[in-house]
PDB file of C-alpha atoms in Angstrom:
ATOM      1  CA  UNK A 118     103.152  61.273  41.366  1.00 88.00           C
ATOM      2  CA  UNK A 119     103.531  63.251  44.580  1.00 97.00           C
ATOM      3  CA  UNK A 120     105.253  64.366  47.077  1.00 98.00           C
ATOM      4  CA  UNK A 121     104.664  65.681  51.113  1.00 98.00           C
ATOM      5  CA  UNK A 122     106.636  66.394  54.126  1.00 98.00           C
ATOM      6  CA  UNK A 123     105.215  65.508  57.733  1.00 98.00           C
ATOM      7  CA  UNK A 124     104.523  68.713  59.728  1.00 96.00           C
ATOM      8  CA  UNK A 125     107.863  68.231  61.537  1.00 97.00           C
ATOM      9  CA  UNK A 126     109.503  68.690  58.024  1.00 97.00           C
ATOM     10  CA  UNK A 127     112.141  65.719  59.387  1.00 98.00           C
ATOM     11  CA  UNK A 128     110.069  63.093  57.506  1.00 98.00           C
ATOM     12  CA  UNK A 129     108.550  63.062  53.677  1.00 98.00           C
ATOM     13  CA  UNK A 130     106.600  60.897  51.496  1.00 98.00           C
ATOM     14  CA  UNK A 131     107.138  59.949  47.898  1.00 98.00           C
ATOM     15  CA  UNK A 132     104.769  58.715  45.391  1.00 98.00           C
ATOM     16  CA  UNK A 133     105.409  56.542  42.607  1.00 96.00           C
ATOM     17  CA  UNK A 134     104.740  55.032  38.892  1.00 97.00           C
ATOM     18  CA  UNK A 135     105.552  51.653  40.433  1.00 97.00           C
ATOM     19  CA  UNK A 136     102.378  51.512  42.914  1.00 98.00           C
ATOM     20  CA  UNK A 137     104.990  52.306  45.882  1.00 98.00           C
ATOM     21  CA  UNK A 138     105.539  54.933  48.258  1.00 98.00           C
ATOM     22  CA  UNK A 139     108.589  55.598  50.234  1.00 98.00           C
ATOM     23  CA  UNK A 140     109.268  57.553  53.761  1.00 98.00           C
ATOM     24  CA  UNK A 141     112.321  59.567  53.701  1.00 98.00           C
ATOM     25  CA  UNK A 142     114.428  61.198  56.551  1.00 98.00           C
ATOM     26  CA  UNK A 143     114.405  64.501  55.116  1.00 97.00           C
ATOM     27  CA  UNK A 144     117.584  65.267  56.965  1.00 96.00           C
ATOM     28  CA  UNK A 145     120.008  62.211  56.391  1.00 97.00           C
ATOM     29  CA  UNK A 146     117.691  61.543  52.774  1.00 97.00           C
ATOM     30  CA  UNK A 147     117.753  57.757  53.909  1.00 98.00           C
ATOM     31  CA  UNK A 148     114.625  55.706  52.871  1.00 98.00           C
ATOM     32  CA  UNK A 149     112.978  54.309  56.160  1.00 98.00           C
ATOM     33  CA  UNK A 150     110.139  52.337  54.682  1.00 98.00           C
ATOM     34  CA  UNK A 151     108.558  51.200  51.397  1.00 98.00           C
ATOM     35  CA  UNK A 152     104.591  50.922  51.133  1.00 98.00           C
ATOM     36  CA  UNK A 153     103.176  48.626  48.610  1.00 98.00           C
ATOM     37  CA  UNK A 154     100.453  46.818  48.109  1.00 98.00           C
ATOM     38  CA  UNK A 155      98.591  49.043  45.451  1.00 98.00           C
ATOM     39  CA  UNK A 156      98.749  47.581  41.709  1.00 98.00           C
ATOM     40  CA  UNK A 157      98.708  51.402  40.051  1.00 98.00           C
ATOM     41  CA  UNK A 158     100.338  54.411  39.976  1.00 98.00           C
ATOM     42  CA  UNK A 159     100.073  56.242  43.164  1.00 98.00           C
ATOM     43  CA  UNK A 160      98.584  59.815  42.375  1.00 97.00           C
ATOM     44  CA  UNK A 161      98.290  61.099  45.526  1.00 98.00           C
ATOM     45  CA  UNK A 162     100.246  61.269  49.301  1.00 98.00           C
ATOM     46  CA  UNK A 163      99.761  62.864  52.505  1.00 98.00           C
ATOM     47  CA  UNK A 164     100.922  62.453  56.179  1.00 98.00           C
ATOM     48  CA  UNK A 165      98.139  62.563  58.639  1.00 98.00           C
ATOM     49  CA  UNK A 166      98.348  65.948  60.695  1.00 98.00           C
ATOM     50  CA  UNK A 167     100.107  64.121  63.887  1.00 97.00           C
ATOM     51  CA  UNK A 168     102.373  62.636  61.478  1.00 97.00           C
ATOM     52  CA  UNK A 169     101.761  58.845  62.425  1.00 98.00           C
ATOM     53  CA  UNK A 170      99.896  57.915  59.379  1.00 98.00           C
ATOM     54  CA  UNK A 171     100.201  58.451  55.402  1.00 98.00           C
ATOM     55  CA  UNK A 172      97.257  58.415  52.939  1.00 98.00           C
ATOM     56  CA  UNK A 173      97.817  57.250  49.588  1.00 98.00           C
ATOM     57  CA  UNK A 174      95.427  57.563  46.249  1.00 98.00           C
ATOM     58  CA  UNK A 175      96.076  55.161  43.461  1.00 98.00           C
ATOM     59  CA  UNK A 176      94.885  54.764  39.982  1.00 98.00           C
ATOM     60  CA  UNK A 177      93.792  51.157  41.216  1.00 98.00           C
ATOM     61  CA  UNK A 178      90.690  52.693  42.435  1.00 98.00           C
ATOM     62  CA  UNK A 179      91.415  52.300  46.163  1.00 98.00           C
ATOM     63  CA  UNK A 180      93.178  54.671  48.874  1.00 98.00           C
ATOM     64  CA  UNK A 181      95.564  52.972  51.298  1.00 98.00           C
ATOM     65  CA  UNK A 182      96.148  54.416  55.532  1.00 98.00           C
ATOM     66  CA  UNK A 183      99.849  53.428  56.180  1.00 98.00           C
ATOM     67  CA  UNK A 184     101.690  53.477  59.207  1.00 98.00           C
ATOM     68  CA  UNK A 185     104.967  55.118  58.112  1.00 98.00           C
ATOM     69  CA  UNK A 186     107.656  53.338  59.678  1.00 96.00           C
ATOM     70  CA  UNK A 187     106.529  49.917  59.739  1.00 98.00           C
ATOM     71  CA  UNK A 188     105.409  49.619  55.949  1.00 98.00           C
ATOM     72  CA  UNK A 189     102.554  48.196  57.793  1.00 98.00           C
ATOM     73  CA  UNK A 190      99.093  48.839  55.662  1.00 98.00           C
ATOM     74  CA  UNK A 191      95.959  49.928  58.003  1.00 98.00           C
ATOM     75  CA  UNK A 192      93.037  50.457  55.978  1.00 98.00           C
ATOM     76  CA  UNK A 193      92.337  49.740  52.197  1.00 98.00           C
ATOM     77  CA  UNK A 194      89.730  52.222  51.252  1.00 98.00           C
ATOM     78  CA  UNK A 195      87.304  50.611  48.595  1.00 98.00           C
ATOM     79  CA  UNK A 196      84.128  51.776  46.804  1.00 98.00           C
ATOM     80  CA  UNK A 197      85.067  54.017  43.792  1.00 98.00           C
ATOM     81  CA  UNK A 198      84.951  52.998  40.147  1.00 98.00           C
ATOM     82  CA  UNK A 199      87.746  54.898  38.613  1.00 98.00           C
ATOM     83  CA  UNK A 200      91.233  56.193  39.380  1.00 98.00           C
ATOM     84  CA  UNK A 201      91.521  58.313  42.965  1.00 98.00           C
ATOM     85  CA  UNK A 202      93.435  61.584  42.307  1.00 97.00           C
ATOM     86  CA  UNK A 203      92.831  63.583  45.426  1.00 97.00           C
ATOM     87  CA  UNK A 204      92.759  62.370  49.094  1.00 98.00           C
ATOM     88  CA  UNK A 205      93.631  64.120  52.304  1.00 98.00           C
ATOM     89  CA  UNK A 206      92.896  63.674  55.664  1.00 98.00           C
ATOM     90  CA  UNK A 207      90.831  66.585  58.006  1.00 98.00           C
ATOM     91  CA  UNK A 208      92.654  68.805  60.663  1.00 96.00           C
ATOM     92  CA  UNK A 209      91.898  66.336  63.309  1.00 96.00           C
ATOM     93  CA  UNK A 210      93.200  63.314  61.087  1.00 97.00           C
ATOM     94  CA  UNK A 211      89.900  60.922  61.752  1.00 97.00           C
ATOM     95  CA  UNK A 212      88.230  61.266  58.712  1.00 98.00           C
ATOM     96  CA  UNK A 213      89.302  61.055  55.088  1.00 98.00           C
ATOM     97  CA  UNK A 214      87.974  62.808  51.463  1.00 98.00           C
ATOM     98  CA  UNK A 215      88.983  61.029  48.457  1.00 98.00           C
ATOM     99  CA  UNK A 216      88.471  62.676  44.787  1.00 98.00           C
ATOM    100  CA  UNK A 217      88.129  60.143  41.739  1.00 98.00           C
ATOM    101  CA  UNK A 218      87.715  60.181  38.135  1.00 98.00           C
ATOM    102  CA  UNK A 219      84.404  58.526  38.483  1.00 98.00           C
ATOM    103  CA  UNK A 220      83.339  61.974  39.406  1.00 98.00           C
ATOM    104  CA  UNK A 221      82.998  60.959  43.071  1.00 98.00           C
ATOM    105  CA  UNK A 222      83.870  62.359  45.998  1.00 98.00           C
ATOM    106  CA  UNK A 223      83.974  60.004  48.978  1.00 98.00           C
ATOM    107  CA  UNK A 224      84.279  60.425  53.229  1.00 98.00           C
ATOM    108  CA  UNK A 225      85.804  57.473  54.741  1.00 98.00           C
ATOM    109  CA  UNK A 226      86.014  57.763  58.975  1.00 94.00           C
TER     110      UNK A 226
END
């Protein structure tokens, strides 16, 4: 379970037990979108540095590029054999690290 604001600190991301994620107006606290489509527990969010994307880690062995406010999913990262606990995005927000329990770390542009 995690949690992240954008770098605007108007928007955040929430991580769930339910394989869901949800973007939050930080000011009003109303919920503008729901992500799913992972079957585990998400371990792991993060906004892009821009702000128009959110990584998320699951313990379904995949990582998941989100466009925040349409729910819409971009990219389902595949390839490691064990939960993903760690993911983040680098300063220029084109390529991605993930960390798993298979004792893997992976880049994904």
């Amino acid at each position: 379970l995690d949690v992240a604001f954008d770098y605007t600190g108007q928007h955040l991301v929430t991580a769930s037990a339910d394989g869901t994620a949800r973007i939050y107006n930080a000011v009003t606290q109303s919920c503008l979108s729901r992500l799913t489509g992972h079957s585990g527990e998400i371990s792991k969010v993060i906004f892009n540095p821009q702000g128009t994307r959110v990584l998320t880690a699951s313990s379904d062995k995949t990582a998941r590029v989100w466009d925040p406010f349409s729910g819409n999913c971009l990219q389902t990262l595949e390839g490691h054999s064990d939960e993903i606990f760690s993911a983040t995005f680098n300063y220029e927000g084109d390529t991605i690290i993930t960390g798993s329990k298979d004792n893997t770390c992976r880049l994904w542009k």
